Coordinates of C-alpha atoms in Angstrom, one line a residue:
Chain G
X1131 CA -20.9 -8.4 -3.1
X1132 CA -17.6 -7.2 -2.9
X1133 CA -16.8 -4.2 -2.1
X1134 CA -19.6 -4.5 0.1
X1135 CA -21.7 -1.6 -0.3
X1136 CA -23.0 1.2 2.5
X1137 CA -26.2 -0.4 2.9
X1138 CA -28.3 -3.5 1.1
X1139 CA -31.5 -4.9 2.0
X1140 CA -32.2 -7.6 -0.1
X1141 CA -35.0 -10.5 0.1
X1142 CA -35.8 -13.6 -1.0
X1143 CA -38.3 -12.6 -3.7
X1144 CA -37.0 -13.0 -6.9
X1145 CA -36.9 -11.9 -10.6
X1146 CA -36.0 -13.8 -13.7
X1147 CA -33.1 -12.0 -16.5
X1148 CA -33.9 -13.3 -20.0
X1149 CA -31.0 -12.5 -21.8
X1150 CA -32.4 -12.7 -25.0
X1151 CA -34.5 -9.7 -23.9
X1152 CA -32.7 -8.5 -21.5
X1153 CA -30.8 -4.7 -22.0
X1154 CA -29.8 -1.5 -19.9
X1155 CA -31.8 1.8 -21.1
X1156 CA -30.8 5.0 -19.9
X1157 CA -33.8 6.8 -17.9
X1158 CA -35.6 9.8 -20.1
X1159 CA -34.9 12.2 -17.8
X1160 CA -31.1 11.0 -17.8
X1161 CA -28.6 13.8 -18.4
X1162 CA -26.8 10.9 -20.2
X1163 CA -28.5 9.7 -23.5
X1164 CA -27.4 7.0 -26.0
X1165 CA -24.0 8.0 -27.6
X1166 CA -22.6 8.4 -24.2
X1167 CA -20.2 6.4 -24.9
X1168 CA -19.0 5.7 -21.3
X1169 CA -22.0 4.2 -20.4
X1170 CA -22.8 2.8 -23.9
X1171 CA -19.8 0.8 -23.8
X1172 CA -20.5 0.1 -19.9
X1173 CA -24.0 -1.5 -21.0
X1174 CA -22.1 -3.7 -23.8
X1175 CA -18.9 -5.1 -21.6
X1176 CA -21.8 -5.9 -18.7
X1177 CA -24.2 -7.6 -21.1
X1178 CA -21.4 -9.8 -22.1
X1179 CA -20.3 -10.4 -18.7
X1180 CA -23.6 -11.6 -17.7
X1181 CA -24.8 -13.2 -20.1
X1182 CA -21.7 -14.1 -22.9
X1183 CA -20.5 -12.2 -26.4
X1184 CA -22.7 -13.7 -28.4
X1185 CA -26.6 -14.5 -29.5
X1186 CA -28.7 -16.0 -26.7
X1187 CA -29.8 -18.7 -26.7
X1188 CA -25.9 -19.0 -27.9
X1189 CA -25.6 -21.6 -30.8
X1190 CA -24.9 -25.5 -30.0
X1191 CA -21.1 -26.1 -31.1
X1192 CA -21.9 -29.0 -33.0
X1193 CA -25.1 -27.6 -34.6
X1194 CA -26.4 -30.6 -32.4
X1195 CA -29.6 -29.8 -30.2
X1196 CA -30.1 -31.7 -26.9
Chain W
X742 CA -41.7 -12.0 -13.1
X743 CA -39.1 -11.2 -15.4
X744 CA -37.2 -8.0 -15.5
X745 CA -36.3 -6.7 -18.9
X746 CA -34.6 -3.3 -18.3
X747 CA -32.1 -2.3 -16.0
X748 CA -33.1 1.7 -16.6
X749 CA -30.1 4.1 -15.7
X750 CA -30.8 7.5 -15.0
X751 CA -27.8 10.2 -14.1
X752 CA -28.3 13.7 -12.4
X753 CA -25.1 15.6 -13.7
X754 CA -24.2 16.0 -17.6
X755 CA -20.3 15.1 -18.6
X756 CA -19.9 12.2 -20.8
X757 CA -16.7 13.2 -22.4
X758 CA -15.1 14.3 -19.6
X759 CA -11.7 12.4 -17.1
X760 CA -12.7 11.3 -13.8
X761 CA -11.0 13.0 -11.1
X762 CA -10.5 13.3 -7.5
X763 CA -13.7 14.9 -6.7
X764 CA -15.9 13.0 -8.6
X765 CA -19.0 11.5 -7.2
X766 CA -19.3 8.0 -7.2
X767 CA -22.5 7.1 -5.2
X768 CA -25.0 5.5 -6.6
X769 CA -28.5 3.9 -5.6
X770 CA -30.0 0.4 -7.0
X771 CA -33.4 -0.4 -6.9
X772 CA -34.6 -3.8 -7.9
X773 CA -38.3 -4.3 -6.9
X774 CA -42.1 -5.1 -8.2
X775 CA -42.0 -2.0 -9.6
X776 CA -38.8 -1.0 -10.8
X777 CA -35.1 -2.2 -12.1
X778 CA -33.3 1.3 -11.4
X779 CA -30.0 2.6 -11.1
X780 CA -29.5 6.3 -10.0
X781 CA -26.5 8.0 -9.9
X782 CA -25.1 11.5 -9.5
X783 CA -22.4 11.4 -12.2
X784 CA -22.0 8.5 -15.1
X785 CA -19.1 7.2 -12.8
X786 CA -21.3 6.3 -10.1
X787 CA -23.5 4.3 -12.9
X788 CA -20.8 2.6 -13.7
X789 CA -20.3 1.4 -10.2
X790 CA -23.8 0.5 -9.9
X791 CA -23.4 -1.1 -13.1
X792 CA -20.6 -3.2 -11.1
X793 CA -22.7 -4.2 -8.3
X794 CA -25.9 -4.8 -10.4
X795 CA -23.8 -7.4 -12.5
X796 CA -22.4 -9.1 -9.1
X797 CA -26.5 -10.3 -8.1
X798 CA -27.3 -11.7 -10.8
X799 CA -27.0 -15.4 -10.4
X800 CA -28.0 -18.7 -12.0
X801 CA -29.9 -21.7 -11.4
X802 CA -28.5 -25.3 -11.7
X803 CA -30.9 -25.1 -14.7
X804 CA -28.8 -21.9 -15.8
X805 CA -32.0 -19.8 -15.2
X806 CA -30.7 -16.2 -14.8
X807 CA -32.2 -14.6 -11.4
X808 CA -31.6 -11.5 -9.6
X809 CA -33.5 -11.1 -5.8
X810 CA -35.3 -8.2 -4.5
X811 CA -33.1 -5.5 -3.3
X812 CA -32.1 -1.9 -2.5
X813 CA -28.4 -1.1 -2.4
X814 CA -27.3 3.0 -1.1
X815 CA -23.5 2.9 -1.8
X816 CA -20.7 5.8 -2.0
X817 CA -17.0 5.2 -1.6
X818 CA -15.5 5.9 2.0
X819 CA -12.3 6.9 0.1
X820 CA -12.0 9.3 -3.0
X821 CA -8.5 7.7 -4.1
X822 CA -8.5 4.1 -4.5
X823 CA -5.6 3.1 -6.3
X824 CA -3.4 0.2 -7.6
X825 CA 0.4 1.2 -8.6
X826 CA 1.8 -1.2 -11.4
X827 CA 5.7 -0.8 -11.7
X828 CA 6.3 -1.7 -15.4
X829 CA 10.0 -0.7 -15.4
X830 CA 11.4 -3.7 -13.2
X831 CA 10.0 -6.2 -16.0
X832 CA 7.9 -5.0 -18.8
X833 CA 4.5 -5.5 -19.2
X834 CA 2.3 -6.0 -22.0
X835 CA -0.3 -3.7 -23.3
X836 CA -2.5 -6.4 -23.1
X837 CA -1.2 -6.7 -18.9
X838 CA -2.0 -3.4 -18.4
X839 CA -5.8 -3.4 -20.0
X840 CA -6.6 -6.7 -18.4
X841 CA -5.8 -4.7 -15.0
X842 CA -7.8 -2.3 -15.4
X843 CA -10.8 -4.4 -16.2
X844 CA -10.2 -6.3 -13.0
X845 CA -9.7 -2.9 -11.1
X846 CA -13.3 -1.7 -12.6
X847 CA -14.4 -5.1 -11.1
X848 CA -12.9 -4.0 -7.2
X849 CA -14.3 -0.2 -7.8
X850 CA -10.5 0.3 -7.8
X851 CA -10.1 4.5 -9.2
X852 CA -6.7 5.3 -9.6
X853 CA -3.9 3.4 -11.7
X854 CA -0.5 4.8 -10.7
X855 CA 1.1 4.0 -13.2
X856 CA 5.3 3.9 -12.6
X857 CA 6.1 3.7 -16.2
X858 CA 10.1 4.0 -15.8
X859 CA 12.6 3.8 -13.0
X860 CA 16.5 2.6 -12.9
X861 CA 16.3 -0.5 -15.2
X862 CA 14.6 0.5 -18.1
X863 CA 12.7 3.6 -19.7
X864 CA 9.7 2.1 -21.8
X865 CA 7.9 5.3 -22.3
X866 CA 8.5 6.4 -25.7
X867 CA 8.8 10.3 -25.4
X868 CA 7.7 12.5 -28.5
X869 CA 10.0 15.4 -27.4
X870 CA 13.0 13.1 -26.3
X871 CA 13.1 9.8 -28.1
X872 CA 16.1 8.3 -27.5
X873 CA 15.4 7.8 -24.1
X874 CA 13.2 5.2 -24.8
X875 CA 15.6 4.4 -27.8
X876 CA 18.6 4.0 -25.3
X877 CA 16.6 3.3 -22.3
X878 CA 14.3 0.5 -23.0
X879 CA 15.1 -3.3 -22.9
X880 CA 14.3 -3.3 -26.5
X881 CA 13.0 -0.2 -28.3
X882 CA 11.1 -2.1 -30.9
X883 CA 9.3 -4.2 -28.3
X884 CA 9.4 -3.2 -24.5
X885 CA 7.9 0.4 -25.2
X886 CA 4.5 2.2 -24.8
X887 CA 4.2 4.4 -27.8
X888 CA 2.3 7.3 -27.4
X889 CA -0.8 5.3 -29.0
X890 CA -0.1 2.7 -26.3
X891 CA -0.7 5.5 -23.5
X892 CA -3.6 7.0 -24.9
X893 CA -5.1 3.4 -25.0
X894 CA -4.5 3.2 -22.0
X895 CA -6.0 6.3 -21.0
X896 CA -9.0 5.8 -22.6
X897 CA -9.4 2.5 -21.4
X898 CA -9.7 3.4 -18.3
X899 CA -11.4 6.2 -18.5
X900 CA -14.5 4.5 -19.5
X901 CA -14.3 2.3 -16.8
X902 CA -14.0 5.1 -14.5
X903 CA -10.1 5.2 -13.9
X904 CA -7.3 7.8 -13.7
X905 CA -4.1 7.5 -14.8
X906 CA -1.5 8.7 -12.2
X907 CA 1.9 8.8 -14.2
X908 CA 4.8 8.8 -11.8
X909 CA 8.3 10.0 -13.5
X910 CA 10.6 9.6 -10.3
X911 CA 13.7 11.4 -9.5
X912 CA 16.1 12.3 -8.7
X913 CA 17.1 9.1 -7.5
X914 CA 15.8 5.9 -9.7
X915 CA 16.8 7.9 -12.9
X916 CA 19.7 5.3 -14.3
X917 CA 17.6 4.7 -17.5
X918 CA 17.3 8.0 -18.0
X919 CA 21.0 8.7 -18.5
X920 CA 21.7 6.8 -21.9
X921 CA 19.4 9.2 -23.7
X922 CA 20.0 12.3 -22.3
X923 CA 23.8 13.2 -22.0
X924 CA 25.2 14.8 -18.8
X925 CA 21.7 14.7 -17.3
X926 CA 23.2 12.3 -14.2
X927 CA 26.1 12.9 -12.0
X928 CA 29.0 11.1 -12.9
X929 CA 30.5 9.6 -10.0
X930 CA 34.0 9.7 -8.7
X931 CA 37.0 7.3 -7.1
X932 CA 39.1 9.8 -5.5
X933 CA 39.9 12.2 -7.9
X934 CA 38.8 10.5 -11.0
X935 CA 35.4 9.7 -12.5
X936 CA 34.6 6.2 -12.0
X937 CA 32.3 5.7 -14.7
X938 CA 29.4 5.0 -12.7
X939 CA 26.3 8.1 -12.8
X940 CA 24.3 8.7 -10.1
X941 CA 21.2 10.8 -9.3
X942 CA 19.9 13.7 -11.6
X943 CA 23.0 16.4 -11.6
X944 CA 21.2 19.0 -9.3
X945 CA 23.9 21.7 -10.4
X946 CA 23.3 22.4 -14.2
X947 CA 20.7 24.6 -15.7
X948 CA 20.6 21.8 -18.3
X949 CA 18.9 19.8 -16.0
X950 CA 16.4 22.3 -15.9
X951 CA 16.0 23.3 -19.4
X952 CA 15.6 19.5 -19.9
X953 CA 13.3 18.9 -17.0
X954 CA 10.7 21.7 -18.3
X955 CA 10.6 20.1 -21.8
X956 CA 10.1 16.8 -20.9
X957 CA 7.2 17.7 -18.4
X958 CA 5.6 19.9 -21.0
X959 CA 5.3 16.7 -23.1
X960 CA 4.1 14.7 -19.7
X961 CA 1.6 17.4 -18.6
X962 CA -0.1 17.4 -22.0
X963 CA -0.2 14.0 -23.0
X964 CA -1.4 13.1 -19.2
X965 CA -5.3 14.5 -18.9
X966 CA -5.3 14.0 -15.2
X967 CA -4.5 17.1 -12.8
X968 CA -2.1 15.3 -10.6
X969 CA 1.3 13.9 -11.7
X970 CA 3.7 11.6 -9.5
X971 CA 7.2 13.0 -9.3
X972 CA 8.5 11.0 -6.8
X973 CA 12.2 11.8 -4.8
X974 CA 12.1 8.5 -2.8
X975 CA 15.3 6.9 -2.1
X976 CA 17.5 9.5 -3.0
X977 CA 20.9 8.0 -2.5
X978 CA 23.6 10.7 -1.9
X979 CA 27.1 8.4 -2.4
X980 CA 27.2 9.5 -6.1
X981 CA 26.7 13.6 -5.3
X982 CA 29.2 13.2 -2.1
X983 CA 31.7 12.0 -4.2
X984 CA 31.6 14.5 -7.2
X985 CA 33.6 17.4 -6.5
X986 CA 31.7 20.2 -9.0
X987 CA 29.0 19.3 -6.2
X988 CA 31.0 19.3 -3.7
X989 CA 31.8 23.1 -4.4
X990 CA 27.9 23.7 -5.3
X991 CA 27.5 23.0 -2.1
X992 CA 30.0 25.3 -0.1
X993 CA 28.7 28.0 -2.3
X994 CA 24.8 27.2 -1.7
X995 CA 26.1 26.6 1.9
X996 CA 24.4 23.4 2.2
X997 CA 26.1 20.9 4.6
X998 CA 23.6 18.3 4.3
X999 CA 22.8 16.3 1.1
X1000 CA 18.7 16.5 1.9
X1001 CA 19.6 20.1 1.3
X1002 CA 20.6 19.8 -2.6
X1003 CA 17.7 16.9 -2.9
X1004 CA 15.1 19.9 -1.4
X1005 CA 17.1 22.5 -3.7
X1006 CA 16.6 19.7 -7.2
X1007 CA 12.9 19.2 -6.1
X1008 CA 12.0 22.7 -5.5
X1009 CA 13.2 23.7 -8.6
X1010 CA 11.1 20.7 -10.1
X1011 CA 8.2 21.1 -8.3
X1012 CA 7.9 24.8 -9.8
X1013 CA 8.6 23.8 -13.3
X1014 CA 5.3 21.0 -13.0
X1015 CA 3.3 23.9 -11.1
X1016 CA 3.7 26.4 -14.2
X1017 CA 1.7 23.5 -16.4
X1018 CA -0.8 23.8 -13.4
X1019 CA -1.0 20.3 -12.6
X1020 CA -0.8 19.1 -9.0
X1021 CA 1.4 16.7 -7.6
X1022 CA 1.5 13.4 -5.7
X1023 CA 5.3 12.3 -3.9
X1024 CA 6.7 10.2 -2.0
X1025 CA 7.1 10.3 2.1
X1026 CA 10.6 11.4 1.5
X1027 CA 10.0 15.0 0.0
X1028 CA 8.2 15.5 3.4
X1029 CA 10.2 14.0 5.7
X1030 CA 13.1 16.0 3.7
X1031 CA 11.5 19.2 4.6
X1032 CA 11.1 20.3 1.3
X1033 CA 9.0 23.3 0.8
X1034 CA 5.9 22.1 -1.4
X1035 CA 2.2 23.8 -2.2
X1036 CA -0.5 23.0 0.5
X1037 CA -2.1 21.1 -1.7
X1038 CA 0.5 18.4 -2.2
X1039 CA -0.5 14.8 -1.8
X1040 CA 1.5 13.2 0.4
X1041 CA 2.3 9.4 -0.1
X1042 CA 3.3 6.9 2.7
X1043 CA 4.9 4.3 2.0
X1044 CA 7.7 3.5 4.5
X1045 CA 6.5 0.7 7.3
X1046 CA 8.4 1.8 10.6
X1047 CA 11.3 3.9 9.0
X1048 CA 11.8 6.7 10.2
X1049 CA 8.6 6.4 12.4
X1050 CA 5.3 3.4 11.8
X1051 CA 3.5 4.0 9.2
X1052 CA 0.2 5.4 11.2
X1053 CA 2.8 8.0 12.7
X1054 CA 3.6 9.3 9.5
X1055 CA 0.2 9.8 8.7
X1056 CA -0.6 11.9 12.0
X1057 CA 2.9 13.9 11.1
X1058 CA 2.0 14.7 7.6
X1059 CA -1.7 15.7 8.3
X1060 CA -0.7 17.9 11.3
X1061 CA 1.3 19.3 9.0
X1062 CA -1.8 20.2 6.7
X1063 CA -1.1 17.8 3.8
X1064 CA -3.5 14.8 2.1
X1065 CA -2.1 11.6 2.4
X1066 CA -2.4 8.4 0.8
X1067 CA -1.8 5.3 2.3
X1068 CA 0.0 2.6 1.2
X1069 CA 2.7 1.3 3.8
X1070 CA 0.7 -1.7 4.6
X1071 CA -0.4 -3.0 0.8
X1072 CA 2.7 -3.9 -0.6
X1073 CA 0.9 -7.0 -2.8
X1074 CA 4.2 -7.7 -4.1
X1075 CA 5.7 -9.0 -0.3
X1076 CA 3.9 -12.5 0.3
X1077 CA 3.5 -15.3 2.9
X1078 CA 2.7 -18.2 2.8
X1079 CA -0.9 -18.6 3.7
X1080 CA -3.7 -15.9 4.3
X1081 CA -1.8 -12.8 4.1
X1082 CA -4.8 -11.1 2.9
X1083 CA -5.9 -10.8 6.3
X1084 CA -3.4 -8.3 7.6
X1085 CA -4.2 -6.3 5.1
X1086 CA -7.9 -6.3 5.6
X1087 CA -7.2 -5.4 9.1
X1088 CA -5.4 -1.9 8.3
X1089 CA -7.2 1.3 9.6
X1090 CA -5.9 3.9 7.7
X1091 CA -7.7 6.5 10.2
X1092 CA -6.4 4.9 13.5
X1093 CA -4.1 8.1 14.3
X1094 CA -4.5 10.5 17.1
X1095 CA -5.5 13.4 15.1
X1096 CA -8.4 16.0 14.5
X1097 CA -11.6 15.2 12.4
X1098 CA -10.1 17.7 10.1
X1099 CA -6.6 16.1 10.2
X1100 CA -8.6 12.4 9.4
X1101 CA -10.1 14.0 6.6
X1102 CA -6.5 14.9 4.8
X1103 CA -6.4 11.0 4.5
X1104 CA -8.0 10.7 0.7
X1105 CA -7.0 7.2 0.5
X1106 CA -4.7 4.9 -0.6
X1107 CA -3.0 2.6 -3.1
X1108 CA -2.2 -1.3 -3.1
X1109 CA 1.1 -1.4 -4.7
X1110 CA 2.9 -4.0 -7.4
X1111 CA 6.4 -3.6 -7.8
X1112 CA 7.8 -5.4 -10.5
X1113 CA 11.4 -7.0 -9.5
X1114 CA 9.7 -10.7 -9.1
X1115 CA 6.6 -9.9 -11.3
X1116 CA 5.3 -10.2 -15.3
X1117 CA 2.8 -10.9 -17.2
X1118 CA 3.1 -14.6 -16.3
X1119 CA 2.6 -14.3 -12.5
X1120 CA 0.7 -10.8 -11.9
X1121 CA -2.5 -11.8 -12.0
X1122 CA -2.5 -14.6 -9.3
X1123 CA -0.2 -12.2 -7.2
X1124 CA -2.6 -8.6 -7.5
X1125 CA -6.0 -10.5 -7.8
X1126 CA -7.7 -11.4 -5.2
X1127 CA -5.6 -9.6 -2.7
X1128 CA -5.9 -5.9 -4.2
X1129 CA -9.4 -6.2 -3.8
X1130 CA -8.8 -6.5 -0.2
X1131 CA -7.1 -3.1 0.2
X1132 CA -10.1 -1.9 -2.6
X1133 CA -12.8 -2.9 -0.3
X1134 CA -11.0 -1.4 2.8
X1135 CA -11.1 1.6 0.4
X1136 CA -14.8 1.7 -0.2
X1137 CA -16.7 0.3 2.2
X1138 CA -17.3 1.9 5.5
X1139 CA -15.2 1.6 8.7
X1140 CA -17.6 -0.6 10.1
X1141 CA -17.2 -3.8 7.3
X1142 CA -14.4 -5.3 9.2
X1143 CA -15.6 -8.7 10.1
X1144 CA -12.9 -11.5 8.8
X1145 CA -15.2 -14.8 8.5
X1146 CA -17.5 -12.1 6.3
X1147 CA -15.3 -11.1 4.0
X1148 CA -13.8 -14.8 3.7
X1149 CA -16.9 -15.8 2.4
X1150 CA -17.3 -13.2 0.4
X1151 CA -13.4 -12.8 -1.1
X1152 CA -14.0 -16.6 -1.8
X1153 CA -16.9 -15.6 -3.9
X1154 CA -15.7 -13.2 -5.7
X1155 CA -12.6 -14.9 -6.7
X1156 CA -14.9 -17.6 -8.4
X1157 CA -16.4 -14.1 -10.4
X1158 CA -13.5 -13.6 -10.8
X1159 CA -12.9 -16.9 -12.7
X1160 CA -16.0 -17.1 -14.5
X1161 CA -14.9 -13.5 -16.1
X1162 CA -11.2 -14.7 -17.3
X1163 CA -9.6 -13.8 -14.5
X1164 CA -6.5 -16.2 -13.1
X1165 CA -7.2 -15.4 -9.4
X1166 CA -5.1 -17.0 -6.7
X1167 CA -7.6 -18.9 -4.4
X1168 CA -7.2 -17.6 -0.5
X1169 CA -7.9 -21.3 1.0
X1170 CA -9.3 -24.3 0.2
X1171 CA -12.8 -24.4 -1.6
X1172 CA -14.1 -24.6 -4.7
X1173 CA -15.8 -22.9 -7.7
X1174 CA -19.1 -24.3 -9.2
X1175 CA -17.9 -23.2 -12.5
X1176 CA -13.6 -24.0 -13.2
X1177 CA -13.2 -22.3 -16.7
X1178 CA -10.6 -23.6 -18.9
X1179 CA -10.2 -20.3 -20.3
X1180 CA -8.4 -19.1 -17.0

């Protein structure tokens, strides 16, 4: 992490991101809903950032499958 | 066990709002059995939760997506955390100035000062006074920021969480100003006769002030943020000693010291920005000047030992009951050869003798790029990853100061870095697991 933050505890346990149904949701009780648009387009540029701009599984250039 | 949903929840309401000084920016992050959860005062906390969410997520060698267990409690040490970009020296791209502020979302960076003009060239194209940008700009088609270019730029970083501290220097650094507005700079003199050189902002003329309020009327409005930067650094007073209508301005003020007019100009100035309420951010000098200014004036350091170190400056100004920022020691534009990063890192900014109320005047501080040896084809290498140093010294607490840490670390987040389009210099030898082409 960098900055590093005040305080992290962190294990070894893990959890798997599937990015095809992956997304950020804002909390019910949130005082931001959808259409606030600086978190709306926060959720959008990190979504690409993690996981690329496009469809996931993202298409094979060639059209080719492995 | 997969986790679908990062949920975000926020405590206060203001989504169309600027960030400002006193916003809240902690946030908490909960990744467990139970829950995926980011909680956050203000929406600019989320975002920097968003920030630190996206830095644990990793992949497999199978490109498996995985984030671990963990619980982060974060909140800035700092409220200012800034990066000044000088785009005066050498023009930079739109496109230069958006890409930074990405990168400075990515280092939880705040504040971009942004020094739009200074002696060489004027690019910002003023509404109320267009030819200064018309006779002021390396090219007027090209080299400016229309006034669609600075709200973009606003906006921009306002949703990732940024201010926009616009610094309009003077009286000194104003040469680009003269080509557009007529007899706003002293003409200088050779003996007796004007030598055809200008000088400073003419400190004498109520033109100068009749220009001065309508330009910052246009500044204060199309700037949302309360502060502005005016400057008054590096005033030099050749041009004014040598002019003989200031000559007699000054027997008749009876002023025998040229830091006398400079207070006198900046007074006057610093009342004019005051009437549009907005606050104001200068330079070391106006202090060390002893000009009067509000008591909330932010004071900027940025001299290294001249006219005392840097950390003495601090404890002067804040015994004097002013903020300060700090940004002496992050000049990213002076480089060695080899890890300079680490002098940097090293930097207390609270290691003064002074009261826990006299600390607290230090808001922050700024990393700083002046543009005489930088564009667009060499700034990213040159701010990235060494602005994030100062940004981490900025955030985290007082106690992060272990070296091999943030090695291993900076290294790491240079390769993000990478993987997100970013040229980042490396800061010794290693390697990333990914090596985009895109970069």
């Amino acid at each position: 992490l960098w900055p590093w933050p005040r305080s992290v505890q962190a294990s070894s346990r893990r959890y798997r991101l599937r990015p095809a149904a992956f997304a950020f949701r804002h909390h019910p009780g949130s005082a931001a809903q959808p259409g606030c648009d600086v978190l709306d387009s926060a959720f959008a540029r990190y979504r690409r950032l993690l996981f690329g701009a496009g469809p996931w599984p993202p298409p094979s250039p060639s059209g080719q499958r492995h | 066990v997969s986790k679908d949903v990062l949920v975000v929840s926020v405590v206060t309401e203001g989504c169309n709002e600027f960030p400002m000084l006193e916003s809240l920016e902690n946030y908490t992050l909960t990744i467990d059995d139970d829950q995926c959860l980011l909680a956050a005062s203000t929406i600019w906390g989320a975002l920097r939760g968003l920030e630190t969410f996206s830095q644990l997520v990793w992949t497999s060698a199978e490109g498996t997506f995985f984030i671990n267990k963990t619980s982060i409690k974060d909140f800035p040490r700092f409220s200012h955390r800034g990066l000044l970009l000088d785009t005066s020296r050498h023009y930079l791209p739109l496109s230069s100035i958006l890409d930074t502020l990405d990168v400075m979302a990515y280092n939880k960076l705040n504040v971009f000062h942004w020094h739009l003009v200074d002696d060489p060239s004027f690019p910002y194209d003023s509404i109320t006074f267009p030819e200064l940008a018309r006779k002021g700009s390396y090219n007027p088609v090209t080299h400016i920021y229309t006034a669609q270019d600075v709200k973009e730029v606003i906006e921009y970083a306002r949703l990732r969480g940024i201010r926009v501290l616009a610094e309009f220097d003077t009286p000194g650094h104003t040469l680009s100003w003269g080509p557009g507005v007529p007899g706003l700079l002293t003409p200088c003199y050779s003996g007796t006769q004007p030598s055809g050189d200008f000088g400073p902002v003419n400190p004498i003329l109520n033109s100068t002030y009749k220009f001065m309020s309508s330009f910052f009327l246009e500044i204060s409005s199309v700037f949302p943020d309360f502060y502005l930067h005016l400057g008054g650094d590096e005033v030099d007073f050749t041009c004014w000693r040598s002019n003989p209508d200031i000559q007699a301005f000054m027997k008749k003020k009876g002023f025998d010291d040229f830091r006398q007019l400079e207070s006198f100009y900046i007074q006057m100035l610093l009342d004019i920005v005051s009437a549009y309420e907005k606050g104001y951010v200068v330079w070391q000098e106006v202090f060390d000047n002893k000009v009067k200014v509000r008591p909330d004036t932010i004071v900027q350091v940025w001299r290294d030992k001249k006219p005392v170190t840097y950390m003495e400056e601090v404890e002067l100004v804040t015994k004097a009951g002013f903020r300060v920022l700090l940004s002496a020691p992050w000049y990213l534009n002076h480089i060695t050869y080899g890890a300079d990063w680490k002098d940097m890192y090293k930097v207390e900014p609270l290691d003064f003798e002074g009261s826990p109320e006299e600390k607290a005047l230090v808001i922050g501080g700024e990393a700083c790029m002046w543009g005489e040896w930088v564009d667009s084809t060499n700034l990213v290498p040159r701010l990235w990853p060494r602005g994030g140093v100062v940004a981490e010294r900025l955030w985290s607490s007082n106690l992060t100061t272990n070296l091999d840490f943030a090695e291993t670390r900076l290294s790491h987040f240079r390769c993000l870095l990478l993987r997100r389009g970013v040229q980042a210099e490396p800061i010794g030898v290693g390697y990333c697991e990914q090596e985009f082409e895109e970069t």
